[in-house]
Amino acid sequence: MKKIVIAVVVLLVVGVGVLFAINGKSHYDPSRYSLEIEPQNKPFGVGSSISFTLPDQFDKAHSLSPDTKRLIFVFTKATGHTFKSYMSDKPASFLDKRKIVAVADISGMPTVIFNTFALPDFRKSSYTLLLIHDKNMAKRLKENRDTKKIVVMSLERGKVTKIDYATDEKSLGKLIEGEKN
């Protein structure tokens, strides 16, 4: 019995080691991505201009288009789950048709957790989800925000015109579908 327990423990240790070796390396290349907020010396908010290039869940780079009408930011696991649940019955074109870009902050997530659990889950989504890997980018975007809520920013040619917050699927739906695009 003792030998079986030791064998199981050894297998677990080896298995965890292999998992970390395979999934513990980040493939994020910060030189490919950027975030610019103007004015730089003021808090990011209404009146600020934003532009960025961020990776999606398939590591494809996306730049903010001037015709984007809204940005949806999720900064926590809970808000991410709320957004995912809201999107679960929406067609793949739902966000694109409304000129909405969804962005998730994963900067605080350990690489092995991201690669092993989160990324495969993100890749099952029918919609594009841009990812913030960089802690400095995340910090700038979180500035003066209630990050425990879903942040919905209205844009006009890259300039923030309004900031709203959603706490659940219903309030998110009102912000997204309540206004005609």
mmCIF file with all atom_site columns, C-alpha atoms in Angstrom:
data_model
loop_
_atom_site.group_PDB
_atom_site.id
_atom_site.type_symbol
_atom_site.label_atom_id
_atom_site.label_alt_id
_atom_site.label_comp_id
_atom_site.label_asym_id
_atom_site.label_entity_id
_atom_site.label_seq_id
_atom_site.pdbx_PDB_ins_code
_atom_site.Cartn_x
_atom_site.Cartn_y
_atom_site.Cartn_z
_atom_site.occupancy
_atom_site.B_iso_or_equiv
_atom_site.pdbx_formal_charge
_atom_site.auth_seq_id
_atom_site.auth_comp_id
_atom_site.auth_asym_id
_atom_site.auth_atom_id
_atom_site.pdbx_PDB_model_num
ATOM 1   C CA . MET A 1 1   ? 0.000   0.000  0.000   1.00 0.00 ? 1   MET A CA 1
ATOM 2   C CA . LYS A 1 2   ? 2.849   2.358  0.878   1.00 0.00 ? 2   LYS A CA 1
ATOM 3   C CA . LYS A 1 3   ? 4.474   1.764  -2.531  1.00 0.00 ? 3   LYS A CA 1
ATOM 4   C CA . ILE A 1 4   ? 1.217   2.590  -4.325  1.00 0.00 ? 4   ILE A CA 1
ATOM 5   C CA . VAL A 1 5   ? 0.845   5.882  -2.438  1.00 0.00 ? 5   VAL A CA 1
ATOM 6   C CA . ILE A 1 6   ? 4.465   6.798  -3.201  1.00 0.00 ? 6   ILE A CA 1
ATOM 7   C CA . ALA A 1 7   ? 3.971   5.915  -6.882  1.00 0.00 ? 7   ALA A CA 1
ATOM 8   C CA . VAL A 1 8   ? 0.825   8.072  -7.077  1.00 0.00 ? 8   VAL A CA 1
ATOM 9   C CA . VAL A 1 9   ? 2.615   11.010 -5.416  1.00 0.00 ? 9   VAL A CA 1
ATOM 10  C CA . VAL A 1 10  ? 5.578   10.664 -7.798  1.00 0.00 ? 10  VAL A CA 1
ATOM 11  C CA . LEU A 1 11  ? 3.224   10.554 -10.796 1.00 0.00 ? 11  LEU A CA 1
ATOM 12  C CA . LEU A 1 12  ? 1.424   13.672 -9.566  1.00 0.00 ? 12  LEU A CA 1
ATOM 13  C CA . VAL A 1 13  ? 4.683   15.557 -9.053  1.00 0.00 ? 13  VAL A CA 1
ATOM 14  C CA . VAL A 1 14  ? 5.950   14.520 -12.497 1.00 0.00 ? 14  VAL A CA 1
ATOM 15  C CA . GLY A 1 15  ? 2.584   15.373 -14.095 1.00 0.00 ? 15  GLY A CA 1
ATOM 16  C CA . VAL A 1 16  ? 2.494   18.849 -12.530 1.00 0.00 ? 16  VAL A CA 1
ATOM 17  C CA . GLY A 1 17  ? 6.116   19.398 -13.584 1.00 0.00 ? 17  GLY A CA 1
ATOM 18  C CA . VAL A 1 18  ? 5.322   18.443 -17.172 1.00 0.00 ? 18  VAL A CA 1
ATOM 19  C CA . LEU A 1 19  ? 2.250   20.708 -17.134 1.00 0.00 ? 19  LEU A CA 1
ATOM 20  C CA . PHE A 1 20  ? 4.353   23.665 -16.000 1.00 0.00 ? 20  PHE A CA 1
ATOM 21  C CA . ALA A 1 21  ? 7.074   22.858 -18.533 1.00 0.00 ? 21  ALA A CA 1
ATOM 22  C CA . ILE A 1 22  ? 4.585   22.702 -21.404 1.00 0.00 ? 22  ILE A CA 1
ATOM 23  C CA . ASN A 1 23  ? 2.182   25.488 -20.440 1.00 0.00 ? 23  ASN A CA 1
ATOM 24  C CA . GLY A 1 24  ? 4.329   27.687 -18.221 1.00 0.00 ? 24  GLY A CA 1
ATOM 25  C CA . LYS A 1 25  ? 5.898   29.723 -21.027 1.00 0.00 ? 25  LYS A CA 1
ATOM 26  C CA . SER A 1 26  ? 4.232   32.875 -22.293 1.00 0.00 ? 26  SER A CA 1
ATOM 27  C CA . HIS A 1 27  ? 3.985   33.344 -26.051 1.00 0.00 ? 27  HIS A CA 1
ATOM 28  C CA . TYR A 1 28  ? 3.060   37.023 -25.689 1.00 0.00 ? 28  TYR A CA 1
ATOM 29  C CA . ASP A 1 29  ? 5.402   39.335 -27.602 1.00 0.00 ? 29  ASP A CA 1
ATOM 30  C CA . PRO A 1 30  ? 5.027   42.860 -26.162 1.00 0.00 ? 30  PRO A CA 1
ATOM 31  C CA . SER A 1 31  ? 6.815   44.427 -29.139 1.00 0.00 ? 31  SER A CA 1
ATOM 32  C CA . ARG A 1 32  ? 3.811   43.570 -31.353 1.00 0.00 ? 32  ARG A CA 1
ATOM 33  C CA . TYR A 1 33  ? 1.212   45.394 -29.245 1.00 0.00 ? 33  TYR A CA 1
ATOM 34  C CA . SER A 1 34  ? 0.542   48.935 -28.068 1.00 0.00 ? 34  SER A CA 1
ATOM 35  C CA . LEU A 1 35  ? -1.834  51.210 -26.201 1.00 0.00 ? 35  LEU A CA 1
ATOM 36  C CA . GLU A 1 36  ? -2.008  54.974 -26.659 1.00 0.00 ? 36  GLU A CA 1
ATOM 37  C CA . ILE A 1 37  ? -4.242  57.260 -24.637 1.00 0.00 ? 37  ILE A CA 1
ATOM 38  C CA . GLU A 1 38  ? -4.334  61.025 -25.176 1.00 0.00 ? 38  GLU A CA 1
ATOM 39  C CA . PRO A 1 39  ? -3.855  63.226 -23.323 1.00 0.00 ? 39  PRO A CA 1
ATOM 40  C CA . GLN A 1 40  ? -1.126  61.231 -21.611 1.00 0.00 ? 40  GLN A CA 1
ATOM 41  C CA . ASN A 1 41  ? -0.864  63.456 -18.534 1.00 0.00 ? 41  ASN A CA 1
ATOM 42  C CA . LYS A 1 42  ? -4.559  63.224 -17.592 1.00 0.00 ? 42  LYS A CA 1
ATOM 43  C CA . PRO A 1 43  ? -6.694  60.375 -16.251 1.00 0.00 ? 43  PRO A CA 1
ATOM 44  C CA . PHE A 1 44  ? -8.246  58.187 -18.950 1.00 0.00 ? 44  PHE A CA 1
ATOM 45  C CA . GLY A 1 45  ? -11.920 59.037 -19.252 1.00 0.00 ? 45  GLY A CA 1
ATOM 46  C CA . VAL A 1 46  ? -14.557 60.960 -21.191 1.00 0.00 ? 46  VAL A CA 1
ATOM 47  C CA . GLY A 1 47  ? -12.809 63.182 -23.717 1.00 0.00 ? 47  GLY A CA 1
ATOM 48  C CA . SER A 1 48  ? -9.734  60.944 -23.943 1.00 0.00 ? 48  SER A CA 1
ATOM 49  C CA . SER A 1 49  ? -8.680  59.406 -27.237 1.00 0.00 ? 49  SER A CA 1
ATOM 50  C CA . ILE A 1 50  ? -7.652  55.766 -27.323 1.00 0.00 ? 50  ILE A CA 1
ATOM 51  C CA . SER A 1 51  ? -5.901  53.607 -29.879 1.00 0.00 ? 51  SER A CA 1
ATOM 52  C CA . PHE A 1 52  ? -4.395  50.175 -29.485 1.00 0.00 ? 52  PHE A CA 1
ATOM 53  C CA . THR A 1 53  ? -3.182  47.010 -31.080 1.00 0.00 ? 53  THR A CA 1
ATOM 54  C CA . LEU A 1 54  ? -3.933  43.922 -28.968 1.00 0.00 ? 54  LEU A CA 1
ATOM 55  C CA . PRO A 1 55  ? -3.943  40.172 -29.552 1.00 0.00 ? 55  PRO A CA 1
ATOM 56  C CA . ASP A 1 56  ? -7.114  38.129 -29.637 1.00 0.00 ? 56  ASP A CA 1
ATOM 57  C CA . GLN A 1 57  ? -7.569  34.617 -28.245 1.00 0.00 ? 57  GLN A CA 1
ATOM 58  C CA . PHE A 1 58  ? -5.896  33.201 -31.379 1.00 0.00 ? 58  PHE A CA 1
ATOM 59  C CA . ASP A 1 59  ? -2.899  35.565 -31.100 1.00 0.00 ? 59  ASP A CA 1
ATOM 60  C CA . LYS A 1 60  ? -4.066  37.614 -34.082 1.00 0.00 ? 60  LYS A CA 1
ATOM 61  C CA . ALA A 1 61  ? -3.335  41.341 -33.728 1.00 0.00 ? 61  ALA A CA 1
ATOM 62  C CA . HIS A 1 62  ? -6.271  43.770 -33.873 1.00 0.00 ? 62  HIS A CA 1
ATOM 63  C CA . SER A 1 63  ? -6.074  47.550 -33.981 1.00 0.00 ? 63  SER A CA 1
ATOM 64  C CA . LEU A 1 64  ? -8.904  49.769 -32.842 1.00 0.00 ? 64  LEU A CA 1
ATOM 65  C CA . SER A 1 65  ? -10.879 50.941 -35.861 1.00 0.00 ? 65  SER A CA 1
ATOM 66  C CA . PRO A 1 66  ? -12.100 54.552 -36.074 1.00 0.00 ? 66  PRO A CA 1
ATOM 67  C CA . ASP A 1 67  ? -15.640 53.239 -36.677 1.00 0.00 ? 67  ASP A CA 1
ATOM 68  C CA . THR A 1 68  ? -15.746 51.294 -33.376 1.00 0.00 ? 68  THR A CA 1
ATOM 69  C CA . LYS A 1 69  ? -18.739 52.556 -31.394 1.00 0.00 ? 69  LYS A CA 1
ATOM 70  C CA . ARG A 1 70  ? -18.152 50.800 -28.059 1.00 0.00 ? 70  ARG A CA 1
ATOM 71  C CA . LEU A 1 71  ? -15.447 49.110 -26.056 1.00 0.00 ? 71  LEU A CA 1
ATOM 72  C CA . ILE A 1 72  ? -16.388 46.523 -23.456 1.00 0.00 ? 72  ILE A CA 1
ATOM 73  C CA . PHE A 1 73  ? -13.759 45.876 -20.795 1.00 0.00 ? 73  PHE A CA 1
ATOM 74  C CA . VAL A 1 74  ? -13.808 42.999 -18.323 1.00 0.00 ? 74  VAL A CA 1
ATOM 75  C CA . PHE A 1 75  ? -11.168 43.257 -15.629 1.00 0.00 ? 75  PHE A CA 1
ATOM 76  C CA . THR A 1 76  ? -12.113 40.401 -13.291 1.00 0.00 ? 76  THR A CA 1
ATOM 77  C CA . LYS A 1 77  ? -12.969 36.732 -13.528 1.00 0.00 ? 77  LYS A CA 1
ATOM 78  C CA . ALA A 1 78  ? -16.531 37.455 -12.351 1.00 0.00 ? 78  ALA A CA 1
ATOM 79  C CA . THR A 1 79  ? -17.179 40.134 -14.987 1.00 0.00 ? 79  THR A CA 1
ATOM 80  C CA . GLY A 1 80  ? -15.636 37.838 -17.598 1.00 0.00 ? 80  GLY A CA 1
ATOM 81  C CA . HIS A 1 81  ? -18.080 35.093 -16.669 1.00 0.00 ? 81  HIS A CA 1
ATOM 82  C CA . THR A 1 82  ? -21.001 37.537 -16.820 1.00 0.00 ? 82  THR A CA 1
ATOM 83  C CA . PHE A 1 83  ? -19.932 38.714 -20.280 1.00 0.00 ? 83  PHE A CA 1
ATOM 84  C CA . LYS A 1 84  ? -19.404 35.143 -21.494 1.00 0.00 ? 84  LYS A CA 1
ATOM 85  C CA . SER A 1 85  ? -22.843 34.138 -20.236 1.00 0.00 ? 85  SER A CA 1
ATOM 86  C CA . TYR A 1 86  ? -24.447 37.149 -21.931 1.00 0.00 ? 86  TYR A CA 1
ATOM 87  C CA . MET A 1 87  ? -22.738 36.269 -25.223 1.00 0.00 ? 87  MET A CA 1
ATOM 88  C CA . SER A 1 88  ? -23.541 32.535 -25.024 1.00 0.00 ? 88  SER A CA 1
ATOM 89  C CA . ASP A 1 89  ? -26.675 32.715 -27.168 1.00 0.00 ? 89  ASP A CA 1
ATOM 90  C CA . LYS A 1 90  ? -25.545 35.493 -29.500 1.00 0.00 ? 90  LYS A CA 1
ATOM 91  C CA . PRO A 1 91  ? -24.490 34.883 -33.107 1.00 0.00 ? 91  PRO A CA 1
ATOM 92  C CA . ALA A 1 92  ? -20.799 35.170 -34.023 1.00 0.00 ? 92  ALA A CA 1
ATOM 93  C CA . SER A 1 93  ? -21.430 38.500 -35.784 1.00 0.00 ? 93  SER A CA 1
ATOM 94  C CA . PHE A 1 94  ? -23.236 40.073 -32.793 1.00 0.00 ? 94  PHE A CA 1
ATOM 95  C CA . LEU A 1 95  ? -20.413 42.375 -31.660 1.00 0.00 ? 95  LEU A CA 1
ATOM 96  C CA . ASP A 1 96  ? -19.069 43.156 -35.132 1.00 0.00 ? 96  ASP A CA 1
ATOM 97  C CA . LYS A 1 97  ? -22.502 44.222 -36.430 1.00 0.00 ? 97  LYS A CA 1
ATOM 98  C CA . ARG A 1 98  ? -22.773 46.657 -33.538 1.00 0.00 ? 98  ARG A CA 1
ATOM 99  C CA . LYS A 1 99  ? -19.173 47.882 -33.976 1.00 0.00 ? 99  LYS A CA 1
ATOM 100 C CA . ILE A 1 100 ? -18.289 46.697 -30.473 1.00 0.00 ? 100 ILE A CA 1
ATOM 101 C CA . VAL A 1 101 ? -14.884 45.443 -29.362 1.00 0.00 ? 101 VAL A CA 1
ATOM 102 C CA . ALA A 1 102 ? -14.575 43.245 -26.253 1.00 0.00 ? 102 ALA A CA 1
ATOM 103 C CA . VAL A 1 103 ? -11.364 43.339 -24.214 1.00 0.00 ? 103 VAL A CA 1
ATOM 104 C CA . ALA A 1 104 ? -10.392 41.145 -21.244 1.00 0.00 ? 104 ALA A CA 1
ATOM 105 C CA . ASP A 1 105 ? -7.621  41.935 -18.782 1.00 0.00 ? 105 ASP A CA 1
ATOM 106 C CA . ILE A 1 106 ? -5.612  38.782 -18.169 1.00 0.00 ? 106 ILE A CA 1
ATOM 107 C CA . SER A 1 107 ? -2.481  40.607 -16.984 1.00 0.00 ? 107 SER A CA 1
ATOM 108 C CA . GLY A 1 108 ? -2.713  39.220 -13.463 1.00 0.00 ? 108 GLY A CA 1
ATOM 109 C CA . MET A 1 109 ? -3.312  35.622 -14.504 1.00 0.00 ? 109 MET A CA 1
ATOM 110 C CA . PRO A 1 110 ? -0.398  33.205 -14.108 1.00 0.00 ? 110 PRO A CA 1
ATOM 111 C CA . THR A 1 111 ? 0.821   31.987 -17.510 1.00 0.00 ? 111 THR A CA 1
ATOM 112 C CA . VAL A 1 112 ? 0.311   28.301 -16.727 1.00 0.00 ? 112 VAL A CA 1
ATOM 113 C CA . ILE A 1 113 ? -3.315  28.959 -15.699 1.00 0.00 ? 113 ILE A CA 1
ATOM 114 C CA . PHE A 1 114 ? -3.904  31.109 -18.784 1.00 0.00 ? 114 PHE A CA 1
ATOM 115 C CA . ASN A 1 115 ? -2.412  28.554 -21.188 1.00 0.00 ? 115 ASN A CA 1
ATOM 116 C CA . THR A 1 116 ? -3.968  25.496 -19.552 1.00 0.00 ? 116 THR A CA 1
ATOM 117 C CA . PHE A 1 117 ? -7.472  26.667 -18.685 1.00 0.00 ? 117 PHE A CA 1
ATOM 118 C CA . ALA A 1 118 ? -8.408  30.190 -19.812 1.00 0.00 ? 118 ALA A CA 1
ATOM 119 C CA . LEU A 1 119 ? -7.039  30.220 -23.361 1.00 0.00 ? 119 LEU A CA 1
ATOM 120 C CA . PRO A 1 120 ? -8.719  26.956 -24.438 1.00 0.00 ? 120 PRO A CA 1
ATOM 121 C CA . ASP A 1 121 ? -11.988 28.320 -23.008 1.00 0.00 ? 121 ASP A CA 1
ATOM 122 C CA . PHE A 1 122 ? -11.558 31.688 -24.797 1.00 0.00 ? 122 PHE A CA 1
ATOM 123 C CA . ARG A 1 123 ? -10.932 29.862 -28.066 1.00 0.00 ? 123 ARG A CA 1
ATOM 124 C CA . LYS A 1 124 ? -14.330 28.162 -27.817 1.00 0.00 ? 124 LYS A CA 1
ATOM 125 C CA . SER A 1 125 ? -16.026 31.584 -28.009 1.00 0.00 ? 125 SER A CA 1
ATOM 126 C CA . SER A 1 126 ? -17.797 32.504 -31.236 1.00 0.00 ? 126 SER A CA 1
ATOM 127 C CA . TYR A 1 127 ? -16.743 36.160 -30.841 1.00 0.00 ? 127 TYR A CA 1
ATOM 128 C CA . THR A 1 128 ? -13.372 37.892 -30.915 1.00 0.00 ? 128 THR A CA 1
ATOM 129 C CA . LEU A 1 129 ? -11.967 38.683 -27.482 1.00 0.00 ? 129 LEU A CA 1
ATOM 130 C CA . LEU A 1 130 ? -8.943  40.961 -27.276 1.00 0.00 ? 130 LEU A CA 1
ATOM 131 C CA . LEU A 1 131 ? -6.547  40.288 -24.415 1.00 0.00 ? 131 LEU A CA 1
ATOM 132 C CA . ILE A 1 132 ? -4.512  42.619 -22.227 1.00 0.00 ? 132 ILE A CA 1
ATOM 133 C CA . HIS A 1 133 ? -1.383  40.763 -21.141 1.00 0.00 ? 133 HIS A CA 1
ATOM 134 C CA . ASP A 1 134 ? 0.643   43.822 -20.120 1.00 0.00 ? 134 ASP A CA 1
ATOM 135 C CA . LYS A 1 135 ? 0.216   45.019 -16.515 1.00 0.00 ? 135 LYS A CA 1
ATOM 136 C CA . ASN A 1 136 ? 1.087   48.627 -17.411 1.00 0.00 ? 136 ASN A CA 1
ATOM 137 C CA . MET A 1 137 ? -1.570  48.709 -20.133 1.00 0.00 ? 137 MET A CA 1
ATOM 138 C CA . ALA A 1 138 ? -4.098  47.237 -17.722 1.00 0.00 ? 138 ALA A CA 1
ATOM 139 C CA . LYS A 1 139 ? -3.195  49.770 -15.041 1.00 0.00 ? 139 LYS A CA 1
ATOM 140 C CA . ARG A 1 140 ? -3.747  52.673 -17.436 1.00 0.00 ? 140 ARG A CA 1
ATOM 141 C CA . LEU A 1 141 ? -7.120  51.303 -18.580 1.00 0.00 ? 141 LEU A CA 1
ATOM 142 C CA . LYS A 1 142 ? -8.278  50.612 -15.007 1.00 0.00 ? 142 LYS A CA 1
ATOM 143 C CA . GLU A 1 143 ? -7.499  54.160 -13.919 1.00 0.00 ? 143 GLU A CA 1
ATOM 144 C CA . ASN A 1 144 ? -10.551 55.699 -12.202 1.00 0.00 ? 144 ASN A CA 1
ATOM 145 C CA . ARG A 1 145 ? -12.735 52.678 -13.108 1.00 0.00 ? 145 ARG A CA 1
ATOM 146 C CA . ASP A 1 146 ? -14.973 50.440 -11.059 1.00 0.00 ? 146 ASP A CA 1
ATOM 147 C CA . THR A 1 147 ? -13.234 47.279 -12.243 1.00 0.00 ? 147 THR A CA 1
ATOM 148 C CA . LYS A 1 148 ? -15.647 45.006 -10.382 1.00 0.00 ? 148 LYS A CA 1
ATOM 149 C CA . LYS A 1 149 ? -18.216 45.902 -13.048 1.00 0.00 ? 149 LYS A CA 1
ATOM 150 C CA . ILE A 1 150 ? -18.207 45.502 -16.827 1.00 0.00 ? 150 ILE A CA 1
ATOM 151 C CA . VAL A 1 151 ? -17.008 48.788 -18.309 1.00 0.00 ? 151 VAL A CA 1
ATOM 152 C CA . VAL A 1 152 ? -18.768 49.933 -21.483 1.00 0.00 ? 152 VAL A CA 1
ATOM 153 C CA . MET A 1 153 ? -17.194 52.923 -23.217 1.00 0.00 ? 153 MET A CA 1
ATOM 154 C CA . SER A 1 154 ? -18.937 54.719 -26.052 1.00 0.00 ? 154 SER A CA 1
ATOM 155 C CA . LEU A 1 155 ? -16.591 56.059 -28.733 1.00 0.00 ? 155 LEU A CA 1
ATOM 156 C CA . GLU A 1 156 ? -16.727 58.497 -31.590 1.00 0.00 ? 156 GLU A CA 1
ATOM 157 C CA . ARG A 1 157 ? -13.687 58.142 -33.873 1.00 0.00 ? 157 ARG A CA 1
ATOM 158 C CA . GLY A 1 158 ? -11.584 56.790 -31.017 1.00 0.00 ? 158 GLY A CA 1
ATOM 159 C CA . LYS A 1 159 ? -12.629 59.459 -28.531 1.00 0.00 ? 159 LYS A CA 1
ATOM 160 C CA . VAL A 1 160 ? -14.462 58.396 -25.359 1.00 0.00 ? 160 VAL A CA 1
ATOM 161 C CA . THR A 1 161 ? -17.869 60.096 -25.202 1.00 0.00 ? 161 THR A CA 1
ATOM 162 C CA . LYS A 1 162 ? -19.481 58.140 -22.363 1.00 0.00 ? 162 LYS A CA 1
ATOM 163 C CA . ILE A 1 163 ? -18.610 55.496 -19.770 1.00 0.00 ? 163 ILE A CA 1
ATOM 164 C CA . ASP A 1 164 ? -21.230 53.128 -18.379 1.00 0.00 ? 164 ASP A CA 1
ATOM 165 C CA . TYR A 1 165 ? -21.077 50.121 -16.079 1.00 0.00 ? 165 TYR A CA 1
ATOM 166 C CA . ALA A 1 166 ? -22.951 46.847 -16.151 1.00 0.00 ? 166 ALA A CA 1
ATOM 167 C CA . THR A 1 167 ? -23.321 44.591 -13.141 1.00 0.00 ? 167 THR A CA 1
ATOM 168 C CA . ASP A 1 168 ? -25.229 41.740 -14.758 1.00 0.00 ? 168 ASP A CA 1
ATOM 169 C CA . GLU A 1 169 ? -26.436 40.384 -18.091 1.00 0.00 ? 169 GLU A CA 1
ATOM 170 C CA . LYS A 1 170 ? -29.604 42.486 -18.047 1.00 0.00 ? 170 LYS A CA 1
ATOM 171 C CA . SER A 1 171 ? -27.814 45.801 -17.540 1.00 0.00 ? 171 SER A CA 1
ATOM 172 C CA . LEU A 1 172 ? -25.184 44.810 -20.130 1.00 0.00 ? 172 LEU A CA 1
ATOM 173 C CA . GLY A 1 173 ? -27.942 43.990 -22.605 1.00 0.00 ? 173 GLY A CA 1
ATOM 174 C CA . LYS A 1 174 ? -29.537 47.395 -22.056 1.00 0.00 ? 174 LYS A CA 1
ATOM 175 C CA . LEU A 1 175 ? -26.231 49.114 -22.746 1.00 0.00 ? 175 LEU A CA 1
ATOM 176 C CA . ILE A 1 176 ? -25.534 47.084 -25.874 1.00 0.00 ? 176 ILE A CA 1
ATOM 177 C CA . GLU A 1 177 ? -28.976 46.528 -27.352 1.00 0.00 ? 177 GLU A CA 1
ATOM 178 C CA . GLY A 1 178 ? -30.878 49.446 -25.822 1.00 0.00 ? 178 GLY A CA 1
ATOM 179 C CA . GLU A 1 179 ? -29.411 51.966 -28.239 1.00 0.00 ? 179 GLU A CA 1
ATOM 180 C CA . LYS A 1 180 ? -29.717 51.697 -32.004 1.00 0.00 ? 180 LYS A CA 1
ATOM 181 C CA . ASN A 1 181 ? -26.392 51.590 -33.832 1.00 0.00 ? 181 ASN A CA 1
#
